[in-house]
N, CA and C atoms as an extended XYZ file, in Angstrom:
285
Properties=species:S:1:pos:R:3:atomname:S:1:resname:S:1:resid:I:1 pbc="F F F"
N        11.577        1.151       13.697 N   MET     1
C        10.174        0.843       13.594 CA  MET     1
C         9.770       -0.123       14.696 C   MET     1
N        10.575       -1.142       14.910 N   ARG     2
C        10.281       -2.107       15.969 CA  ARG     2
C        10.340       -1.426       17.330 C   ARG     2
N        11.269       -0.505       17.493 N   PHE     3
C        11.409        0.196       18.762 CA  PHE     3
C        10.141        0.984       19.071 C   PHE     3
N         9.600        1.701       18.062 N   LEU     4
C         8.380        2.477       18.287 CA  LEU     4
C         7.201        1.579       18.599 C   LEU     4
N         7.096        0.444       17.901 N   LEU     5
C         6.021       -0.504       18.159 CA  LEU     5
C         6.141       -1.067       19.574 C   LEU     5
N         7.357       -1.397       20.000 N   ALA     6
C         7.578       -1.895       21.363 CA  ALA     6
C         7.240       -0.824       22.384 C   ALA     6
N         7.579        0.410       22.116 N   LEU     7
C         7.296        1.514       23.028 CA  LEU     7
C         5.792        1.724       23.188 C   LEU     7
N         5.047        1.650       22.100 N   VAL     8
C         3.587        1.779       22.155 CA  VAL     8
C         2.988        0.604       22.917 C   VAL     8
N         3.506       -0.603       22.717 N   GLY     9
C         3.030       -1.782       23.445 CA  GLY     9
C         3.259       -1.673       24.924 C   GLY     9
N         4.435       -1.205       25.319 N   ILE    10
C         4.751       -1.029       26.742 CA  ILE    10
C         3.843        0.030       27.352 C   ILE    10
N         3.591        1.126       26.633 N   ALA    11
C         2.704        2.177       27.147 CA  ALA    11
C         1.296        1.637       27.330 C   ALA    11
N         0.825        0.790       26.411 N   ALA    12
C        -0.511        0.205       26.534 CA  ALA    12
C        -0.574       -0.725       27.741 C   ALA    12
N         0.474       -1.522       27.976 N   LEU    13
C         0.511       -2.407       29.140 CA  LEU    13
C         0.515       -1.615       30.441 C   LEU    13
N         1.218       -0.500       30.486 N   VAL    14
C         1.254        0.342       31.677 CA  VAL    14
C        -0.141        0.904       31.963 C   VAL    14
N        -0.850        1.376       30.933 N   VAL    15
C        -2.194        1.917       31.115 CA  VAL    15
C        -3.137        0.824       31.612 C   VAL    15
N        -3.063       -0.378       31.039 N   VAL    16
C        -3.916       -1.487       31.476 CA  VAL    16
C        -3.622       -1.842       32.929 C   VAL    16
N        -2.348       -1.870       33.297 N   ALA    17
C        -1.973       -2.199       34.682 CA  ALA    17
C        -2.481       -1.139       35.644 C   ALA    17
N        -2.368        0.136       35.286 N   LEU    18
C        -2.845        1.207       36.166 CA  LEU    18
C        -4.357        1.154       36.341 C   LEU    18
N        -5.084        0.849       35.287 N   VAL    19
C        -6.539        0.749       35.374 CA  VAL    19
C        -6.936       -0.445       36.230 C   VAL    19
N        -6.273       -1.593       36.027 N   SER    20
C        -6.628       -2.801       36.782 CA  SER    20
C        -6.301       -2.666       38.267 C   SER    20
N        -5.291       -1.894       38.619 N   LEU    21
C        -4.936       -1.693       40.028 CA  LEU    21
C        -5.730       -0.559       40.666 C   LEU    21
N        -6.543        0.109       39.915 N   GLY    22
C        -7.353        1.192       40.456 CA  GLY    22
C        -6.602        2.500       40.609 C   GLY    22
N        -5.435        2.610       40.038 N   MET    23
C        -4.645        3.824       40.147 CA  MET    23
C        -5.020        4.833       39.066 C   MET    23
N        -5.756        4.374       38.074 N   LEU    24
C        -6.181        5.243       36.982 CA  LEU    24
C        -7.643        4.958       36.716 C   LEU    24
N        -8.447        5.991       36.753 N   LYS    25
C        -9.869        5.829       36.502 CA  LYS    25
C       -10.219        6.645       35.266 C   LYS    25
N       -10.869        5.993       34.316 N   LEU    26
C       -11.271        6.655       33.089 CA  LEU    26
C       -12.768        6.914       33.168 C   LEU    26
N       -13.171        8.168       33.265 N   ASP    27
C       -14.585        8.527       33.294 CA  ASP    27
C       -15.071        8.689       31.863 C   ASP    27
N       -16.115        7.947       31.532 N   THR    28
C       -16.680        8.058       30.194 CA  THR    28
C       -18.146        8.413       30.309 C   THR    28
N       -18.614        9.233       29.407 N   ARG    29
C       -20.012        9.628       29.341 CA  ARG    29
C       -20.485        9.414       27.919 C   ARG    29
N       -21.763        9.088       27.800 N   ALA    30
C       -22.321        8.898       26.466 CA  ALA    30
C       -22.350       10.241       25.750 C   ALA    30
N       -22.011       10.242       24.514 N   GLY    31
C       -22.008       11.476       23.727 CA  GLY    31
C       -23.205       11.527       22.802 C   GLY    31
N       -23.407       12.666       22.190 N   ALA    32
C       -24.487       12.847       21.230 CA  ALA    32
C       -24.001       13.762       20.123 C   ALA    32
N       -24.485       13.493       18.948 N   LEU    33
C       -24.136       14.345       17.816 CA  LEU    33
C       -24.957       15.626       17.865 C   LEU    33
N       -24.410       16.721       17.416 N   PRO    34
C       -25.182       17.964       17.398 CA  PRO    34
C       -26.297       17.895       16.358 C   PRO    34
N       -27.362       18.620       16.624 N   SER    35
C       -28.436       18.665       15.640 CA  SER    35
C       -28.109       19.746       14.612 C   SER    35
N       -28.338       19.422       13.364 N   VAL    36
C       -27.991       20.324       12.269 CA  VAL    36
C       -29.218       20.470       11.375 C   VAL    36
N       -29.521       21.701       10.990 N   SER    37
C       -30.600       21.910       10.031 CA  SER    37
C       -30.067       22.743        8.870 C   SER    37
N       -30.518       22.397        7.688 N   VAL    38
C       -30.076       23.091        6.488 CA  VAL    38
C       -31.307       23.692        5.833 C   VAL    38
N       -31.273       24.985        5.583 N   ASN    39
C       -32.405       25.679        4.980 CA  ASN    39
C       -31.966       26.403        3.720 C   ASN    39
N       -32.615       26.088        2.616 N   GLY    40
C       -32.403       26.816        1.364 CA  GLY    40
C       -30.952       26.862        0.934 C   GLY    40
N       -30.616       27.909        0.247 N   GLY    41
C       -29.263       28.095       -0.249 CA  GLY    41
C       -29.245       28.189       -1.757 C   GLY    41
N       -28.116       28.579       -2.286 N   LYS    42
C       -27.972       28.711       -3.723 CA  LYS    42
C       -26.519       28.422       -4.076 C   LYS    42
N       -26.331       27.652       -5.112 N   ALA    43
C       -24.980       27.347       -5.567 CA  ALA    43
C       -24.386       28.592       -6.228 C   ALA    43
N       -23.073       28.797       -6.107 N   PRO    44
C       -22.457       29.962       -6.742 CA  PRO    44
C       -22.491       29.859       -8.262 C   PRO    44
N       -22.630       30.984       -8.909 N   ALA    45
C       -22.631       31.026      -10.376 CA  ALA    45
C       -21.191       31.154      -10.870 C   ALA    45
N       -20.873       30.412      -11.897 N   VAL    46
C       -19.516       30.425      -12.448 CA  VAL    46
C       -19.606       30.664      -13.945 C   VAL    46
N       -18.820       31.626      -14.430 N   ASP    47
C       -18.744       31.882      -15.855 CA  ASP    47
C       -17.292       31.670      -16.266 C   ASP    47
N       -17.010       30.541      -16.893 N   ALA    48
C       -15.638       30.184      -17.250 CA  ALA    48
C       -15.386       30.507      -18.716 C   ALA    48
N       -14.309       31.205      -18.977 N   LYS    49
C       -13.877       31.502      -20.342 CA  LYS    49
C       -12.575       30.747      -20.564 C   LYS    49
N       -12.624       29.804      -21.477 N   MET    50
C       -11.479       28.939      -21.709 CA  MET    50
C       -10.720       29.375      -22.963 C   MET    50
N        -9.450       29.098      -22.964 N   ALA    51
C        -8.614       29.362      -24.137 CA  ALA    51
C        -8.847       28.267      -25.170 C   ALA    51
N        -8.686       28.598      -26.438 N   THR    52
C        -8.755       27.586      -27.481 CA  THR    52
C        -7.338       27.287      -27.946 C   THR    52
N        -7.102       26.042      -28.260 N   VAL    53
C        -5.774       25.612      -28.690 CA  VAL    53
C        -5.912       25.031      -30.089 C   VAL    53
N        -5.061       25.486      -30.979 N   GLU    54
C        -5.082       25.008      -32.361 CA  GLU    54
C        -3.764       24.322      -32.673 C   GLU    54
N        -3.848       23.096      -33.157 N   PHE    55
C        -2.665       22.360      -33.583 CA  PHE    55
C        -2.670       22.295      -35.095 C   PHE    55
N        -1.499       22.311      -35.666 N   GLY    56
C        -1.416       22.221      -37.120 CA  GLY    56
C         0.010       21.957      -37.551 C   GLY    56
N         0.245       22.067      -38.817 N   THR    57
C         1.587       21.893      -39.359 CA  THR    57
C         1.899       23.063      -40.270 C   THR    57
N         3.167       23.334      -40.417 N   ALA    58
C         3.628       24.387      -41.321 CA  ALA    58
C         4.883       23.879      -42.020 C   ALA    58
N         5.051       24.244      -43.250 N   ASN    59
C         6.227       23.837      -44.002 CA  ASN    59
C         7.386       24.785      -43.690 C   ASN    59
N         8.493       24.229      -43.270 N   LYS    60
C         9.701       24.989      -42.949 CA  LYS    60
C        10.884       24.357      -43.657 C   LYS    60
N        11.866       25.171      -43.983 N   SER    61
C        13.102       24.660      -44.585 CA  SER    61
C        14.080       24.352      -43.461 C   SER    61
N        14.510       23.104      -43.411 N   VAL    62
C        15.400       22.649      -42.345 CA  VAL    62
C        16.581       21.937      -42.984 C   VAL    62
N        17.779       22.204      -42.459 N   GLU    63
C        18.960       21.505      -42.960 CA  GLU    63
C        18.960       20.093      -42.383 C   GLU    63
N        19.030       19.109      -43.273 N   VAL    64
C        19.031       17.710      -42.865 CA  VAL    64
C        20.396       17.147      -43.207 C   VAL    64
N        21.125       16.666      -42.200 N   PRO    65
C        22.460       16.138      -42.494 CA  PRO    65
C        22.388       14.801      -43.230 C   PRO    65
N        23.155       14.712      -44.287 N   THR    66
C        23.352       13.458      -45.027 CA  THR    66
C        24.849       13.373      -45.262 C   THR    66
N        25.263       12.684      -46.303 N   VAL    67
C        26.691       12.669      -46.630 CA  VAL    67
C        27.125       14.104      -46.885 C   VAL    67
N        26.267       14.865      -47.472 N   GLY    68
C        26.459       16.300      -47.639 CA  GLY    68
C        25.248       16.975      -46.995 C   GLY    68
N        25.260       18.253      -46.879 N   THR    69
C        24.137       18.962      -46.281 CA  THR    69
C        23.264       19.534      -47.372 C   THR    69
N        21.958       19.218      -47.290 N   THR    70
C        21.001       19.778      -48.233 CA  THR    70
C        19.856       20.387      -47.434 C   THR    70
N        19.148       21.291      -48.050 N   THR    71
C        17.999       21.915      -47.404 CA  THR    71
C        16.738       21.272      -47.955 C   THR    71
N        15.898       20.741      -47.028 N   LYS    72
C        14.650       20.103      -47.430 CA  LYS    72
C        13.497       20.822      -46.737 C   LYS    72
N        12.366       20.854      -47.393 N   THR    73
C        11.161       21.402      -46.790 CA  THR    73
C        10.368       20.246      -46.194 C   THR    73
N        10.137       20.328      -44.870 N   ILE    74
C         9.392       19.278      -44.182 CA  ILE    74
C         8.240       19.907      -43.401 C   ILE    74
N         7.307       19.098      -42.986 N   SER    75
C         6.162       19.567      -42.214 CA  SER    75
C         6.517       19.478      -40.727 C   SER    75
N         6.444       20.609      -40.015 N   VAL    76
C         6.736       20.643      -38.579 CA  VAL    76
C         5.473       21.019      -37.819 C   VAL    76
N         5.292       20.524      -36.596 N   PRO    77
C         4.097       20.848      -35.832 CA  PRO    77
C         4.091       22.309      -35.381 C   PRO    77
N         2.891       22.877      -35.317 N   THR    78
C         2.732       24.237      -34.821 CA  THR    78
C         1.693       24.232      -33.715 C   THR    78
N         1.692       25.268      -32.890 N   LEU    79
C         0.744       25.416      -31.795 CA  LEU    79
C         0.366       26.880      -31.683 C   LEU    79
N        -0.926       27.158      -31.639 N   HIS    80
C        -1.403       28.523      -31.501 CA  HIS    80
C        -2.471       28.543      -30.415 C   HIS    80
N        -2.347       29.427      -29.417 N   VAL    81
C        -3.300       29.518      -28.308 CA  VAL    81
C        -4.040       30.842      -28.422 C   VAL    81
N        -5.374       30.777      -28.493 N   ASN    82
C        -6.214       31.972      -28.495 CA  ASN    82
C        -6.719       32.194      -27.085 C   ASN    82
N        -6.244       33.257      -26.430 N   LYS    83
C        -6.649       33.517      -25.055 CA  LYS    83
C        -8.066       34.081      -25.033 C   LYS    83
N        -8.852       33.747      -23.976 N   PRO    84
C       -10.224       34.248      -23.896 CA  PRO    84
C       -10.245       35.749      -23.618 C   PRO    84
N       -11.328       36.388      -24.001 N   VAL    85
C       -11.499       37.814      -23.746 CA  VAL    85
C       -12.722       38.007      -22.863 C   VAL    85
N       -12.671       39.033      -22.005 N   ASP    86
C       -13.809       39.307      -21.137 CA  ASP    86
C       -14.821       40.180      -21.867 C   ASP    86
N       -15.852       40.622      -21.160 N   ALA    87
C       -16.931       41.384      -21.770 CA  ALA    87
C       -16.457       42.704      -22.358 C   ALA    87
N       -15.359       43.275      -21.828 N   ASP    88
C       -14.844       44.550      -22.317 CA  ASP    88
C       -13.915       44.373      -23.519 C   ASP    88
N       -13.645       43.163      -23.923 N   GLY    89
C       -12.759       42.911      -25.053 CA  GLY    89
C       -11.300       42.803      -24.646 C   GLY    89
N       -11.009       42.776      -23.337 N   ASN    90
C        -9.633       42.659      -22.848 CA  ASN    90
C        -9.262       41.199      -22.746 C   ASN    90
N        -7.996       40.885      -23.016 N   THR    91
C        -7.513       39.517      -22.896 CA  THR    91
C        -7.431       39.146      -21.427 C   THR    91
N        -7.935       37.955      -21.074 N   VAL    92
C        -7.928       37.485      -19.700 CA  VAL    92
C        -6.552       36.910      -19.413 C   VAL    92
N        -5.927       37.351      -18.317 N   THR    93
C        -4.629       36.827      -17.907 CA  THR    93
C        -4.721       36.355      -16.475 C   THR    93
N        -3.798       35.464      -16.102 N   THR    94
C        -3.749       34.974      -14.726 CA  THR    94
C        -2.560       35.603      -14.020 C   THR    94
N        -2.670       35.717      -12.728 N   GLN    95
C        -1.616       36.336      -11.928 CA  GLN    95
C        -0.686       35.281      -11.398 C   GLN    95
């Protein structure tokens, strides 16, 4: 990192020395921004169909280890996703 910083510093000193000795001339001209005009337009229309997500619980029988093994019914989380359908009744999928 120090080497690169030193290299950039040396290059800047060389450019300053060349300009001061008249060996390098930098021609500069005043610039101008282009003129821009905006006329009318319309934002694109977007019709988004989103999936619905349902969270819930369901009772399942799960073996729970204790000193012995017994089967207990506990509440476990569930997830169900309803995919959106288009105007033709087809399920929307992504590629």
